[in-house]
PDB file of C-alpha atoms in Angstrom:
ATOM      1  CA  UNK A  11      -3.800  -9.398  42.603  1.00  0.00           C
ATOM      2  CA  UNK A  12      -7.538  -9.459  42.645  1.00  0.00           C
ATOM      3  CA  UNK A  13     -10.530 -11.105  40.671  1.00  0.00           C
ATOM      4  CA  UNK A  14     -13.882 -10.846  41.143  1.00  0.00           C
ATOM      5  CA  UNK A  15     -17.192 -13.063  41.126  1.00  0.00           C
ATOM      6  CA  UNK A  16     -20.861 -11.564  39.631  1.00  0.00           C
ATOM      7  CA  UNK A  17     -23.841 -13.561  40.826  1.00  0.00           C
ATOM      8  CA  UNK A  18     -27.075 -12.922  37.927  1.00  0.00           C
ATOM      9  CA  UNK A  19     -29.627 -15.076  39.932  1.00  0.00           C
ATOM     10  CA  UNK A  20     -31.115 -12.360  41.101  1.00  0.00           C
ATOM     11  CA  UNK A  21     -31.134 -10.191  37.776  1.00  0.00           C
ATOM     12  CA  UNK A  22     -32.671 -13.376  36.132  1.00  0.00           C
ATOM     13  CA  UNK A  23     -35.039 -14.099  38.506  1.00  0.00           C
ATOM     14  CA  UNK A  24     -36.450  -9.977  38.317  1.00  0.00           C
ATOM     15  CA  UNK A  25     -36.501 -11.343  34.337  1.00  0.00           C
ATOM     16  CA  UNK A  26     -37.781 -13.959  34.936  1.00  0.00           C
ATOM     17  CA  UNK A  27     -35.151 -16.438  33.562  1.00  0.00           C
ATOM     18  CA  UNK A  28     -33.661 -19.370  35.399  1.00  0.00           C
ATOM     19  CA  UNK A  29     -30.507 -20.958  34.309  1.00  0.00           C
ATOM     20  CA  UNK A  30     -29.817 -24.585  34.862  1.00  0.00           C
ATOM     21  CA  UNK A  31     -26.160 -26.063  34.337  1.00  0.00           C
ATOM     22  CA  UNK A  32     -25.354 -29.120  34.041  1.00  0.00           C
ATOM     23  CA  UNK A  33     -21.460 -30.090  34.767  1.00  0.00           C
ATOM     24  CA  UNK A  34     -19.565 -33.149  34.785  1.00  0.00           C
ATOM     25  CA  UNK A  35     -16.513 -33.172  37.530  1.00  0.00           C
ATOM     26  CA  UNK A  36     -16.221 -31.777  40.941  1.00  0.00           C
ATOM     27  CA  UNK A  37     -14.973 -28.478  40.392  1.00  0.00           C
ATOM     28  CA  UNK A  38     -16.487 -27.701  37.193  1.00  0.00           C
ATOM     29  CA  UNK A  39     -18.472 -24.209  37.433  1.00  0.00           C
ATOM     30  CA  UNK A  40     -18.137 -24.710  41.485  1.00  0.00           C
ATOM     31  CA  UNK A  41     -17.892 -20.792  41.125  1.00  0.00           C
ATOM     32  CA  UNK A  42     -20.949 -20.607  38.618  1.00  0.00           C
ATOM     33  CA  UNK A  43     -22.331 -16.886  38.427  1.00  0.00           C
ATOM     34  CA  UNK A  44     -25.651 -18.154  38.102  1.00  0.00           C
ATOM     35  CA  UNK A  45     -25.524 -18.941  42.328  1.00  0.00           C
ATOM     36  CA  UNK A  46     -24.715 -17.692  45.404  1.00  0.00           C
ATOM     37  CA  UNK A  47     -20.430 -18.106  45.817  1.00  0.00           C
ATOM     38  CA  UNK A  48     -20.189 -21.144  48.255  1.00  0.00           C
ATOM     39  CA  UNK A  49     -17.510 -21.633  50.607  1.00  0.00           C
ATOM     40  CA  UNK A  50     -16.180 -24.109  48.379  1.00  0.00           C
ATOM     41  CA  UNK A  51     -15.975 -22.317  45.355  1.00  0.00           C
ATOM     42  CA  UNK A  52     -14.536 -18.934  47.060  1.00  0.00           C
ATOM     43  CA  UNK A  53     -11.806 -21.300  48.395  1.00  0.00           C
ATOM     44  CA  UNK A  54     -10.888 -22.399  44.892  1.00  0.00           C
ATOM     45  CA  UNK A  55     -10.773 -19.131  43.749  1.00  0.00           C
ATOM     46  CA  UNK A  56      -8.321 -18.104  46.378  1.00  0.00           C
ATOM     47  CA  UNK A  57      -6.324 -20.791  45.847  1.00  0.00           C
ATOM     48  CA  UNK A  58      -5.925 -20.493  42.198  1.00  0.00           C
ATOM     49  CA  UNK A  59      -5.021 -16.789  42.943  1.00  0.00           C
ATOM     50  CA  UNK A  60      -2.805 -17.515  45.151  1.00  0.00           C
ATOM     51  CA  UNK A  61      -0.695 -19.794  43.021  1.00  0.00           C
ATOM     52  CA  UNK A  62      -0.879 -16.988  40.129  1.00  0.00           C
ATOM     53  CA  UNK A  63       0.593 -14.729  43.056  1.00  0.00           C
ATOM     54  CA  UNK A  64       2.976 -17.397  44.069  1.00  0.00           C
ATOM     55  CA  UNK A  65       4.394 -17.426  40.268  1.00  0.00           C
ATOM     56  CA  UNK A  66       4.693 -13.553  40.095  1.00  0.00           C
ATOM     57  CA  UNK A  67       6.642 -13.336  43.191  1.00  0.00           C
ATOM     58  CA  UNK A  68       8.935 -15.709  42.215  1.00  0.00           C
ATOM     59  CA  UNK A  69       9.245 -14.489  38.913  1.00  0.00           C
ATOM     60  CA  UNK A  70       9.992 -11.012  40.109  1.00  0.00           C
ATOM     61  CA  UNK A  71      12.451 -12.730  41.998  1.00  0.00           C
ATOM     62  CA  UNK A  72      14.606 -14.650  39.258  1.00  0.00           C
ATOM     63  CA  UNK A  73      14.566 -11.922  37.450  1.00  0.00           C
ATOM     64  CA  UNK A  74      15.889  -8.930  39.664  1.00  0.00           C
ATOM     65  CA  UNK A  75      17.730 -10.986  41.243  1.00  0.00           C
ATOM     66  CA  UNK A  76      16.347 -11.077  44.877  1.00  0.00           C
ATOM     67  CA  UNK A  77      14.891 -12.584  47.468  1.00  0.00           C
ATOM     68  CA  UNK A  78      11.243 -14.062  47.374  1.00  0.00           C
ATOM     69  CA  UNK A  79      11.036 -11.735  50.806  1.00  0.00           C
ATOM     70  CA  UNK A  80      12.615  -8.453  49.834  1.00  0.00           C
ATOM     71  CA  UNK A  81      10.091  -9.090  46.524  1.00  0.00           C
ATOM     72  CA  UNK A  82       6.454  -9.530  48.811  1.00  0.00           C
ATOM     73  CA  UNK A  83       7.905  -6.620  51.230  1.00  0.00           C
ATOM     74  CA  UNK A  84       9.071  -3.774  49.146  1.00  0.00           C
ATOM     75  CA  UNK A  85       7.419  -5.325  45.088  1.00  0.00           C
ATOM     76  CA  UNK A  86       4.700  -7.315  45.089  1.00  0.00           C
ATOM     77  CA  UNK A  87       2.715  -5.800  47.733  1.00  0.00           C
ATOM     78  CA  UNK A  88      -0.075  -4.596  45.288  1.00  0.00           C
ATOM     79  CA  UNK A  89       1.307  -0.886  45.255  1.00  0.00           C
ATOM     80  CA  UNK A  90       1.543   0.650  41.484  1.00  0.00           C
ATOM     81  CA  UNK A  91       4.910   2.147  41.066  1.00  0.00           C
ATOM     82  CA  UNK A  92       5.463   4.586  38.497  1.00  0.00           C
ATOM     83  CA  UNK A  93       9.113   5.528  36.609  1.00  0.00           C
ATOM     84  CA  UNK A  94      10.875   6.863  39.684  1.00  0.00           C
ATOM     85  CA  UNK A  95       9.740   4.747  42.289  1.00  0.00           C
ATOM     86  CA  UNK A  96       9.871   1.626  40.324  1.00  0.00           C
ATOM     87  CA  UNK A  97      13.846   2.395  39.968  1.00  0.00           C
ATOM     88  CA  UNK A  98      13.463   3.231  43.508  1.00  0.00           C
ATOM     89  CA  UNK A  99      12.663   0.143  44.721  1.00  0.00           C
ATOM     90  CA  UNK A 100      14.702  -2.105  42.075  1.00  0.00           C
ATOM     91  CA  UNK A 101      11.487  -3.158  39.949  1.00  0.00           C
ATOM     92  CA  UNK A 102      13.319  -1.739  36.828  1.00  0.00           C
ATOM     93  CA  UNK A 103      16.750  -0.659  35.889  1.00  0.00           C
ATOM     94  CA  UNK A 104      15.533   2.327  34.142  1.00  0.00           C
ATOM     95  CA  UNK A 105      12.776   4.157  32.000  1.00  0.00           C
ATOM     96  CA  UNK A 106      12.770   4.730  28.352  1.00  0.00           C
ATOM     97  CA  UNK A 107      10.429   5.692  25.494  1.00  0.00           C
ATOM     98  CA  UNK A 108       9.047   3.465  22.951  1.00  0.00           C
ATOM     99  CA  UNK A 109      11.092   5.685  20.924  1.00  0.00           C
ATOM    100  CA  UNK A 110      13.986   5.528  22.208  1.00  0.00           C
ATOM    101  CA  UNK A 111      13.562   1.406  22.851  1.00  0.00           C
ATOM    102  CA  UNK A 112      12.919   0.850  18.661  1.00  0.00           C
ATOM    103  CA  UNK A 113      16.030   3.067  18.028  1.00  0.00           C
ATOM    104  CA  UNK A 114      17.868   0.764  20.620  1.00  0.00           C
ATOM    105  CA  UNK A 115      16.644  -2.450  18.861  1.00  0.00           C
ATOM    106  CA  UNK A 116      17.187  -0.826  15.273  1.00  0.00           C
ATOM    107  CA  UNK A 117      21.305  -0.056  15.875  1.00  0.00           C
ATOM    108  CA  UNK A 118      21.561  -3.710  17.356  1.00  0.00           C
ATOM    109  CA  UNK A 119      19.712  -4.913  14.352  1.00  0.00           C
ATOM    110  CA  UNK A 120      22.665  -2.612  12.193  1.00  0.00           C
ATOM    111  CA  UNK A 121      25.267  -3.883  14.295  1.00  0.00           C
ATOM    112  CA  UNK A 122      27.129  -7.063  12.611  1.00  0.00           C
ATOM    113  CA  UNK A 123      29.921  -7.175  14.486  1.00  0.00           C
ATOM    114  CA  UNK A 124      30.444 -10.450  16.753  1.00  0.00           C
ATOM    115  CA  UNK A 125      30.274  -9.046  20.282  1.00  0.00           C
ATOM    116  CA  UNK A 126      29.446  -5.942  20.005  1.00  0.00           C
ATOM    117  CA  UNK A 127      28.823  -3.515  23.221  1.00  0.00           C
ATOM    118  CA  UNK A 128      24.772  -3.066  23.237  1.00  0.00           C
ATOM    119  CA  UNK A 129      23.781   0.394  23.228  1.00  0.00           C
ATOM    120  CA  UNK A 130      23.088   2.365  25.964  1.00  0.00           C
ATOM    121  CA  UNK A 131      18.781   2.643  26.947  1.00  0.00           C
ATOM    122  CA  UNK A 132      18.538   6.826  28.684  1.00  0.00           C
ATOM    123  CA  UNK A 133      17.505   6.287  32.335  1.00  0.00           C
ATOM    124  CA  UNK A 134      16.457   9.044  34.544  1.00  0.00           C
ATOM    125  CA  UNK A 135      17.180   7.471  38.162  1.00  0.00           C
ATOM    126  CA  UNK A 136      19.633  10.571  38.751  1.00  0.00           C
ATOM    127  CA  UNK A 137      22.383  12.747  37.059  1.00  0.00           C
ATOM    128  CA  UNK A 138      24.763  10.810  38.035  1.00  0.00           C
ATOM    129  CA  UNK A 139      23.763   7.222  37.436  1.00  0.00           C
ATOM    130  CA  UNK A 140      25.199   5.388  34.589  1.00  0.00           C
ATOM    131  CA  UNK A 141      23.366   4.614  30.907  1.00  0.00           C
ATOM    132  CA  UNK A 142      21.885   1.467  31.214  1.00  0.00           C
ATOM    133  CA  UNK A 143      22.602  -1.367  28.735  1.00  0.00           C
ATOM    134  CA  UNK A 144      20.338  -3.885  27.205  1.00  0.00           C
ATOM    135  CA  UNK A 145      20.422  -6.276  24.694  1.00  0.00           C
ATOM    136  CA  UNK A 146      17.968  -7.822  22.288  1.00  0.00           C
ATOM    137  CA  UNK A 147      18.653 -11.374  24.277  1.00  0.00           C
ATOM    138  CA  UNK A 148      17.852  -9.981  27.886  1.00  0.00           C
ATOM    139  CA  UNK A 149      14.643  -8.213  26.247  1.00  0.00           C
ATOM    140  CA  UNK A 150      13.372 -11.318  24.746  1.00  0.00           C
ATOM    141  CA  UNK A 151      14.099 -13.106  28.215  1.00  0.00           C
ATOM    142  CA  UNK A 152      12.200 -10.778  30.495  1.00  0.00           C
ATOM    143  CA  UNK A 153       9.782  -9.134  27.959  1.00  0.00           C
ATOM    144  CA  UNK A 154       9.375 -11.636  25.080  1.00  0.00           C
ATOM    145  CA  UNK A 155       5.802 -10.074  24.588  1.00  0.00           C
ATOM    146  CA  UNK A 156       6.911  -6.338  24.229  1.00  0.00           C
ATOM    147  CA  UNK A 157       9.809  -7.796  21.970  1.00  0.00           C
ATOM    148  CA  UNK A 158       7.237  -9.173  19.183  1.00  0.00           C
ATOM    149  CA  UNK A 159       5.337  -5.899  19.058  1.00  0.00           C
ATOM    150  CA  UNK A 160       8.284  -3.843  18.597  1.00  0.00           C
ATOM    151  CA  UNK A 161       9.341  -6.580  15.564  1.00  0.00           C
ATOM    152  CA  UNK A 162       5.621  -6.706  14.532  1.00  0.00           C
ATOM    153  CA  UNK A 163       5.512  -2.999  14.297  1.00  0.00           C
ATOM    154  CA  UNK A 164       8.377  -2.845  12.499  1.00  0.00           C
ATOM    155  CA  UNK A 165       7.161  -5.174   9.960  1.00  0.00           C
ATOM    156  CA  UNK A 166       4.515  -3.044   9.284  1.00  0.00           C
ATOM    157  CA  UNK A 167       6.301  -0.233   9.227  1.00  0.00           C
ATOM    158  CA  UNK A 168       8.425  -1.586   6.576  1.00  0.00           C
ATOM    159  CA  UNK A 169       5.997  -3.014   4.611  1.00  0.00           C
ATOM    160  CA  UNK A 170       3.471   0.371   3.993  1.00  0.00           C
ATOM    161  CA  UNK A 171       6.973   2.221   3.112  1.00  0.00           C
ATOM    162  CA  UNK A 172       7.971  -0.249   0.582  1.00  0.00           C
ATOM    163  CA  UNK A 173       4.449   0.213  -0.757  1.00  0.00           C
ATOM    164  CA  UNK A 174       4.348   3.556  -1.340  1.00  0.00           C
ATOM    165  CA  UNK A 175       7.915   3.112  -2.991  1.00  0.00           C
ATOM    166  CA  UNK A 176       6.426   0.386  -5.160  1.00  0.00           C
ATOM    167  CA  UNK A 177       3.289   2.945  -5.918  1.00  0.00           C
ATOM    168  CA  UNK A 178       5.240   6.230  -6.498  1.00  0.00           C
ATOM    169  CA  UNK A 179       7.791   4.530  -8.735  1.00  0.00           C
ATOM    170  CA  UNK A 180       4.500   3.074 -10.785  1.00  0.00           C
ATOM    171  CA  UNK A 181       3.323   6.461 -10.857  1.00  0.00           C
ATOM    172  CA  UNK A 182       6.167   8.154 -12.382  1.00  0.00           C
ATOM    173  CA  UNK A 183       5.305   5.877 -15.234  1.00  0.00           C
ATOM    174  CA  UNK A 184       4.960   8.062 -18.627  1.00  0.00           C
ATOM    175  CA  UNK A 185       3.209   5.962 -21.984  1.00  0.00           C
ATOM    176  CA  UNK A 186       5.588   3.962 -23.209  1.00  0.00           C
ATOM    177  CA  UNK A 187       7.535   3.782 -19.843  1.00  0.00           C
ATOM    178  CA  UNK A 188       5.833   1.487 -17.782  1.00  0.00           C
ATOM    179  CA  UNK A 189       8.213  -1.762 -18.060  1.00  0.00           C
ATOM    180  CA  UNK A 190      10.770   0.755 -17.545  1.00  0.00           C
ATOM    181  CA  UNK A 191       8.813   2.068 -14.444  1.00  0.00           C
ATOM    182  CA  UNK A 192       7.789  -1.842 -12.987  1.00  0.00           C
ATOM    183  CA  UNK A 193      11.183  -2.805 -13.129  1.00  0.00           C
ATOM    184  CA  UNK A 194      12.713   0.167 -10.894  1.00  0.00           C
ATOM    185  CA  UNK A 195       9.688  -0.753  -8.773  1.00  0.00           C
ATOM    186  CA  UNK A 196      10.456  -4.553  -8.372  1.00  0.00           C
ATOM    187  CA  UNK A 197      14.371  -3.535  -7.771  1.00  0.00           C
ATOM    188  CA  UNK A 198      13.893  -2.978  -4.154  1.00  0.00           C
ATOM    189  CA  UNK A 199      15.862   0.247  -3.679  1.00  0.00           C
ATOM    190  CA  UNK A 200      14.540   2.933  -6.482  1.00  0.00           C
ATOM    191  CA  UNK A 201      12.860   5.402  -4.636  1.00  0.00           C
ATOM    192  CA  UNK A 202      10.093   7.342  -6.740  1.00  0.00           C
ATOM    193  CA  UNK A 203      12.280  10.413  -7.312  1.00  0.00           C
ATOM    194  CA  UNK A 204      15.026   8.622  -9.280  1.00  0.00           C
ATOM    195  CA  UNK A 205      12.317   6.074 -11.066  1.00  0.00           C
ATOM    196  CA  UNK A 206      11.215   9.439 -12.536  1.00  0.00           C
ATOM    197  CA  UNK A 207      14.632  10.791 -13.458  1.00  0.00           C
ATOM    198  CA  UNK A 208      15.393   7.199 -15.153  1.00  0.00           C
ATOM    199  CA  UNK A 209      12.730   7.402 -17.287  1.00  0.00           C
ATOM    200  CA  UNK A 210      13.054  11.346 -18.381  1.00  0.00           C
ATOM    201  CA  UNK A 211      16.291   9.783 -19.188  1.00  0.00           C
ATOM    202  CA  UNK A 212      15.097   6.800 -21.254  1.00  0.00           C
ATOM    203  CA  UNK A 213      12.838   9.202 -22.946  1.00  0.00           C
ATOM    204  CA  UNK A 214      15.589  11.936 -23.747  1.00  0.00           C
ATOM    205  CA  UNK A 215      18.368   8.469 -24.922  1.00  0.00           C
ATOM    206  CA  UNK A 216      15.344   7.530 -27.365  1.00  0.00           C
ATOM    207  CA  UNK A 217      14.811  10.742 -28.494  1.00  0.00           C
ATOM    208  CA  UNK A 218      18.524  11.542 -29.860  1.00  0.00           C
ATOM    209  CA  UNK A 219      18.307   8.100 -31.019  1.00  0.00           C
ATOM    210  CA  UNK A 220      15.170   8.743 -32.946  1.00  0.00           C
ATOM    211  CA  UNK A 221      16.817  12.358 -34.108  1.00  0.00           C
ATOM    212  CA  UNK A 222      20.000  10.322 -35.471  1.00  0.00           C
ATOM    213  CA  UNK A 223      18.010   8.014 -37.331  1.00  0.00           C
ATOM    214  CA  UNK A 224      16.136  10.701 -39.325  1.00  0.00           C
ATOM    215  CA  UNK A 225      19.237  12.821 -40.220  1.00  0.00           C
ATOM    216  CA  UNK A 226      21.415   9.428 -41.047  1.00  0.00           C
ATOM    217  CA  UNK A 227      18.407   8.348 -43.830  1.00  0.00           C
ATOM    218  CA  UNK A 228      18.619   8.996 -47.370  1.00  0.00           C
ATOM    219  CA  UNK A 229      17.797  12.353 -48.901  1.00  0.00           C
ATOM    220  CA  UNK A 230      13.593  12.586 -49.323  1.00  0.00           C
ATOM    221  CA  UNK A 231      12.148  12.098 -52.842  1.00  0.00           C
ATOM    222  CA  UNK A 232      10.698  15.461 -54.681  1.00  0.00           C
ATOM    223  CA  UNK A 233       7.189  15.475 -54.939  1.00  0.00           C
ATOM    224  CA  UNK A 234       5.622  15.631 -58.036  1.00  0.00           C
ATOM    225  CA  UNK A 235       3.538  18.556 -59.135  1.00  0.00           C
ATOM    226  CA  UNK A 236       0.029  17.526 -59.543  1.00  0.00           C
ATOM    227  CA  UNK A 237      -1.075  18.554 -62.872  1.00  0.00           C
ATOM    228  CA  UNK A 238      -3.045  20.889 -63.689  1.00  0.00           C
ATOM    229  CA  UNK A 239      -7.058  20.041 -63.509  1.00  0.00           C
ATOM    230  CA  UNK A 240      -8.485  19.861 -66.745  1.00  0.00           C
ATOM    231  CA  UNK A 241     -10.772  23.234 -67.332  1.00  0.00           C
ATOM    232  CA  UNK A 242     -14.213  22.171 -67.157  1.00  0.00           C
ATOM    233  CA  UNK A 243     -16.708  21.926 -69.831  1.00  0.00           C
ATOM    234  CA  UNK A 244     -19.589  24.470 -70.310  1.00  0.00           C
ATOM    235  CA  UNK A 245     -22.402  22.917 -68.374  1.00  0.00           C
ATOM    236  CA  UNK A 246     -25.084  22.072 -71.658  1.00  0.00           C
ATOM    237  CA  UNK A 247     -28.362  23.226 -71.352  1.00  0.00           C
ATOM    238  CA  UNK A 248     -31.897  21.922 -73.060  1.00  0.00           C
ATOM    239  CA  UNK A 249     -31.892  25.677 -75.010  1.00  0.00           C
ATOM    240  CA  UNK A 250     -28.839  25.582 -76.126  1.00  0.00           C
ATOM    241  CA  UNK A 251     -28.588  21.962 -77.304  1.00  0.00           C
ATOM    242  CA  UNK A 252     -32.085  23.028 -79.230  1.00  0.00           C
ATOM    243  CA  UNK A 253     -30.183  26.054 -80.617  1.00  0.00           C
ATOM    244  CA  UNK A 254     -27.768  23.587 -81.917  1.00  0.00           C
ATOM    245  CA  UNK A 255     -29.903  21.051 -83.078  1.00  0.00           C
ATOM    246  CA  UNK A 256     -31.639  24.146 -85.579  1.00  0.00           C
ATOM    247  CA  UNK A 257     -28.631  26.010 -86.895  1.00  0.00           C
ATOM    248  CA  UNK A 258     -27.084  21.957 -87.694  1.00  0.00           C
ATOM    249  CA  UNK A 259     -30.793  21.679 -89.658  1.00  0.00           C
ATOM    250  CA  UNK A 260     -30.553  24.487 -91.542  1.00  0.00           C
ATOM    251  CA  UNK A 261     -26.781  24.418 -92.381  1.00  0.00           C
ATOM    252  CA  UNK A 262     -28.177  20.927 -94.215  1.00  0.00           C
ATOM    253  CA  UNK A 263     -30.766  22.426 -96.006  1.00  0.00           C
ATOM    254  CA  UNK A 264     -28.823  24.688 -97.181  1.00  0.00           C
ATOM    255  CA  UNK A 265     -26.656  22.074 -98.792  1.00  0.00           C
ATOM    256  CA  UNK A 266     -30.197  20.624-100.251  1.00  0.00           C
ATOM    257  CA  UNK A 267     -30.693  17.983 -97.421  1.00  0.00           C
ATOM    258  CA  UNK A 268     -34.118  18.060 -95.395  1.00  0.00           C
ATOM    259  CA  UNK A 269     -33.262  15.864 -92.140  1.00  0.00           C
ATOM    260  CA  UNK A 270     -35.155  15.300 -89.073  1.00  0.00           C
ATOM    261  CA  UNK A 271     -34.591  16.620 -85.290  1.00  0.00           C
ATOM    262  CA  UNK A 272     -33.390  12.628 -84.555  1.00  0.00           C
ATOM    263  CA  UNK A 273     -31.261  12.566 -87.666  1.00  0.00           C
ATOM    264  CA  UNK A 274     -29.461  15.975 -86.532  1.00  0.00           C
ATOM    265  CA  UNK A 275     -29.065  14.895 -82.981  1.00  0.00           C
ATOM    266  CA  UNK A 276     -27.080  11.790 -83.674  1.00  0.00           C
ATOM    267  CA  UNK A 277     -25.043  13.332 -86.379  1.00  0.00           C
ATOM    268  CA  UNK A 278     -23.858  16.100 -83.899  1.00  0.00           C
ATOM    269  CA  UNK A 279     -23.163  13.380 -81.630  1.00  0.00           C
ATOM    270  CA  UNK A 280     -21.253  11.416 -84.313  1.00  0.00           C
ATOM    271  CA  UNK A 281     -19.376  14.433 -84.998  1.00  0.00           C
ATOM    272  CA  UNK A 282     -18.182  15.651 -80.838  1.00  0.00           C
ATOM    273  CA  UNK A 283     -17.211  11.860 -80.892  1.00  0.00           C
ATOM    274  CA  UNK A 284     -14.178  12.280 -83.257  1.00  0.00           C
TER     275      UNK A 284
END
């Protein structure tokens, strides 16, 4: 393991910047980066390393299931093994992909029978090592944190593909449709393609319906014929009405009666009235 301590002092001082802390406690900021490490504070360091060391080894220890020594000889050492050599050494029982770990986790998930064997995680040790097995409880005992983001990505997962299902079965709405539409949507299980089929069904159901109605009704009522517009009368113009006025004058005087323009005028008028 390893950790590290940054003294500033000097970078302030070129800045001219001094920093003053002000602690309450022995040990509080005895490793302050603002100072020169003292003896004192690289001790506590070390110590508190040491412990974090301490609980690593014997972690390593519990868990593969040997000795604190074969662990600091052949584990712990600060080497970085890599696939092979961490099977090599007994670090690991085997390697996997993150693929092939979710598809592990997703058939347990499937699996409801009590007691059922786990399935087998691919190891590449050698051709002629066995599969090994793991189940969900030994992952969540010796890697509860890579357990969570599996679930967590999962989740996720699950949740932006029931979203788009929810969206595509919304769009496949046609006017009219839409209640049809939110309720394949809200089912849980209609996928977008059958939402649309459902409803190119409802529309083709109230169609017929719609067709049945029409042909069941009663017979439609004749139309009357409008009748014919009545002709139009001859538009009268000042001339002629002054034409009319004269030859009504003189057909009086001819009878012996001498009348004036007014008294013509309202007898013609008197006499269309009839």
């Amino acid at each position: 393991m390893v950790t590290a301590h940054v003294d500033v002092s000097r970078s302030e001082e070129q800045q001219g910047i001094k920093t003053t802390e002000l602690t309450a406690g022995r040990y509080k900021r005895i490793a302050s980066q603002y100072g020169p490490l003292s003896e004192e504070g690289r001790a506590t360091i070390q110590a508190q390393l040491d412990h974090i060391y301490s609980v690593f080894v014997n972690s390593i220890a519990k868990f593969r299931s040997v000795s604190v020594d074969t662990v600091l000889a052949q584990m712990a050492d600060g080497r970085v093994f890599l696939g092979q050599q961490a099977i090599q050494v007994g670090l690991v029982d085997g390697v996997s992909t993150l693929t092939g770990l979710v598809e592990l986790l997703a058939q347990e998930r499937r699996s409801l029978r009590p007691g059922a064997g786990a399935a087998s995680l691919p190891t590449t040790p050698n051709a002629t090592e066995e599969t090994m097995a793991i189940t969900r409880e030994q992952l969540q005992a010796e890697a509860p944190d890579l357990l969570t983001a599996l679930l967590e990505e999962g989740k996720a997962q699950g949740r932006a593909e029931e979203l788009a299902r929810v969206q595509g079965c919304l769009d496949a709405a046609a006017p009219g449709y839409e209640k049809l539409a939110l309720e394949k949507a809200l089912d849980g299980q209609t996928e977008p393609g059958a939402c649309a089929i459902a409803i190119v069904q409802a529309q083709k159901a109230d169609h017929a319906k719609a067709a049945e109605a029409v042909n069941a009704g009663p017979d439609p009522v004749p139309v009357a014929p409008e009748p014919p517009e009545a002709q139009a009368k001859p538009e009268e113009t000042p001339e002629a009405v002054q034409a009319e006025l004269r030859d009504y004058m003189k057909t009086q005087a001819a009878k012996g009666r001498q009348i004036t323009s007014l008294q013509a005028a309202t007898e013609l008028r008197a006499l269309k009235g009839r």
